[in-house]
CSV table of C-alpha atoms in Angstrom, one decimal:
chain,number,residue,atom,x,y,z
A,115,UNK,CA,13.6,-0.6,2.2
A,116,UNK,CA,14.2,-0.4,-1.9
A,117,UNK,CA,10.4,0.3,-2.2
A,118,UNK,CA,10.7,3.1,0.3
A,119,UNK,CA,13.4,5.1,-1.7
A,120,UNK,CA,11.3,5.2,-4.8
A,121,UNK,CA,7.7,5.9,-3.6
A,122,UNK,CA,6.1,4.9,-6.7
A,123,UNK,CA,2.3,4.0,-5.4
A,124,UNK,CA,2.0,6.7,-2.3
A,125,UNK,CA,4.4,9.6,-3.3
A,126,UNK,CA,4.1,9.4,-6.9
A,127,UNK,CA,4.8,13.4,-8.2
A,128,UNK,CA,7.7,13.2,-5.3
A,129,UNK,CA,8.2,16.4,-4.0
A,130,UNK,CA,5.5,18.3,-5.7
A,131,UNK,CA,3.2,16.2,-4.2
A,132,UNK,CA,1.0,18.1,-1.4
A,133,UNK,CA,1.2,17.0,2.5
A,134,UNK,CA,-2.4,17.3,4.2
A,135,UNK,CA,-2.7,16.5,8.0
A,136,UNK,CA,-4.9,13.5,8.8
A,137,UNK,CA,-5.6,12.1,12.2
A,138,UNK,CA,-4.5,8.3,12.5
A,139,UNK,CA,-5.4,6.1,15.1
A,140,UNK,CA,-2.7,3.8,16.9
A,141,UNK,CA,-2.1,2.7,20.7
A,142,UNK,CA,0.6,4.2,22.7
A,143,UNK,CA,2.9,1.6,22.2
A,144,UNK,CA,2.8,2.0,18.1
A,145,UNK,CA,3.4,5.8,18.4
A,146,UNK,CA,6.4,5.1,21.1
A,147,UNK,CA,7.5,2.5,18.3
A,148,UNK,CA,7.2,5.1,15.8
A,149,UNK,CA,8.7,8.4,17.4
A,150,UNK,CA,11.8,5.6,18.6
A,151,UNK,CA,12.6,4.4,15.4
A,152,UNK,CA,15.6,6.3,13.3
A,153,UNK,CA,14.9,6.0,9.7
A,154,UNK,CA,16.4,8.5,6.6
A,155,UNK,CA,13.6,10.5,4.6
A,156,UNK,CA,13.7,9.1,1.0
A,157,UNK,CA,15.0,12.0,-1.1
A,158,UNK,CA,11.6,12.0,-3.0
A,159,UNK,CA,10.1,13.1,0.0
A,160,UNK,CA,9.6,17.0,0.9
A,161,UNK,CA,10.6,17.3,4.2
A,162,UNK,CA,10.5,20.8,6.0
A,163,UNK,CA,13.2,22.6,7.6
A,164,UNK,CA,13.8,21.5,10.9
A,165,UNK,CA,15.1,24.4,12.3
A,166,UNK,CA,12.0,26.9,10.6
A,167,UNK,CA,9.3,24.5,12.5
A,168,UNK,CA,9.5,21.8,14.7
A,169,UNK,CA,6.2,20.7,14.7
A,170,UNK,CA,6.0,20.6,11.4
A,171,UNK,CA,9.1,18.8,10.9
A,172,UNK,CA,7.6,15.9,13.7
A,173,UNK,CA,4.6,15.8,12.0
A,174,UNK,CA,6.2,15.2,7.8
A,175,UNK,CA,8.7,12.8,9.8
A,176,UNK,CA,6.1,10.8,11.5
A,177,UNK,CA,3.3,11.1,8.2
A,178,UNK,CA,6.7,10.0,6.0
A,179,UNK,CA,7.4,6.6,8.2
A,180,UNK,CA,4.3,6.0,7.8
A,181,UNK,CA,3.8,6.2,4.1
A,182,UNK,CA,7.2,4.6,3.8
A,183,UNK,CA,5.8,1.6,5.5
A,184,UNK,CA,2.2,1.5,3.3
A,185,UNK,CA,4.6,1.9,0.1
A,186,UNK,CA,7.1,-1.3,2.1
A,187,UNK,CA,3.7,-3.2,2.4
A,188,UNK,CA,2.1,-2.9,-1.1
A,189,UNK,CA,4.9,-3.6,-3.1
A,190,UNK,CA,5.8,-6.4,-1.1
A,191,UNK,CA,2.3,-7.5,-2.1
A,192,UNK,CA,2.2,-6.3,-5.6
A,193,UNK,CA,5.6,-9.0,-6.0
A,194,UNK,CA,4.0,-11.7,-4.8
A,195,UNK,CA,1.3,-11.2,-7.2
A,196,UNK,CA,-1.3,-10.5,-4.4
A,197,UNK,CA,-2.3,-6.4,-4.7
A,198,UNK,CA,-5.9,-6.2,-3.6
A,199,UNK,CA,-6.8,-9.7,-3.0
A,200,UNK,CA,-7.1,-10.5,0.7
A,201,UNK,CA,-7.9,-14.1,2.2
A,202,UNK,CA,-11.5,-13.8,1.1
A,203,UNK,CA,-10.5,-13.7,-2.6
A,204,UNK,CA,-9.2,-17.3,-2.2
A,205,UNK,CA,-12.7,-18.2,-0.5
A,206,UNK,CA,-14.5,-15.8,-3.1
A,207,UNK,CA,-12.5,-17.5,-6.2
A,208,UNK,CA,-13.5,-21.1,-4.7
A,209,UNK,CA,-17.0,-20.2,-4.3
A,210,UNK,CA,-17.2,-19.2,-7.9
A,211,UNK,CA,-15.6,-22.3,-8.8
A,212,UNK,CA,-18.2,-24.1,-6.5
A,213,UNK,CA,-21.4,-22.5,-8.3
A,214,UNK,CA,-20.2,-23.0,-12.3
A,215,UNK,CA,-18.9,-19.6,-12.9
A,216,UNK,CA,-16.1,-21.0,-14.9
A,217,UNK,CA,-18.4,-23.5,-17.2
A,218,UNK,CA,-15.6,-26.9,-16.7
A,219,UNK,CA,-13.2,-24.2,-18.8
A,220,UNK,CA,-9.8,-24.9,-18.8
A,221,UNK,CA,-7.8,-22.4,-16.8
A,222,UNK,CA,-5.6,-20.1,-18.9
A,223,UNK,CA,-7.7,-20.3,-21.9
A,224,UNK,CA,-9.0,-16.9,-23.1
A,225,UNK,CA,-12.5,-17.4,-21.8
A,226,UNK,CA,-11.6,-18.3,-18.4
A,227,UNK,CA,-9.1,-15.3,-18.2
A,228,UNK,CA,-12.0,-12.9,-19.1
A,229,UNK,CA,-14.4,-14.6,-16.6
A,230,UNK,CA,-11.5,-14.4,-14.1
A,231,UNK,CA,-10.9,-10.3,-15.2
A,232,UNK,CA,-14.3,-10.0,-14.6
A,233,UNK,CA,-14.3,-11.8,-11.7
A,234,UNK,CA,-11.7,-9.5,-10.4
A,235,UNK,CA,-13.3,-6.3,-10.8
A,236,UNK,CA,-16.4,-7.2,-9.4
A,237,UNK,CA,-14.4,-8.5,-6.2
């Protein structure tokens, strides 16, 4: 929930940033789940008036839970040292490793860590 109060990857300008309506696909069950569960805007995040518009106000509620849950799940990533690297990097990083990208280097040297950047970016 710590991630959630700052909004540093999906809210970054805060409450200058500008709210456009996108269509998200779920089951029944995810959008019961969703309406159903209580949880406080962070104060970063421009909530309308919910007396002015209700809809409005359902939709920012509904758009901020969910953006509070992709900021939750890439930081939680981003700790554990894993932002952007699925299951297939592992497989990706062995196959190099298979095929003589690295040349018998010895991991952490400079070369290998340029190899690995490169690596990286081209994954």
């Amino acid at each position: 929930m710590k991630y959630a109060g700052k909004m540093e990857r999906f809210l970054s300008r805060g409450r200058e940033e500008e709210l456009v309506c996108v269509s998200v696909k779920m089951s029944r069950a995810m959008y019961a789940q969703l309406v159903q569960q209580a949880f406080q805007a962070p104060k970063c995040y421009p909530m309308p008036n919910r007396s002015e518009d209700r809809a409005a106000c359902m939709e920012a509620e509904l758009g901020m839970k969910i953006g509070c849950g992709m900021e939750m799940m890439y930081q939680q990533r981003r700790k554990e040292g894993l932002e952007g690297k699925g299951s297939s990097w592992e497989a990706f990083k062995e196959s190099l490793e298979g095929s003589g990208y690295f040349e018998g280097l010895i991991p952490g040297s400079k070369e290998y860590q340029r190899l690995m950047q490169n690596a990286e970016e081209y994954y």
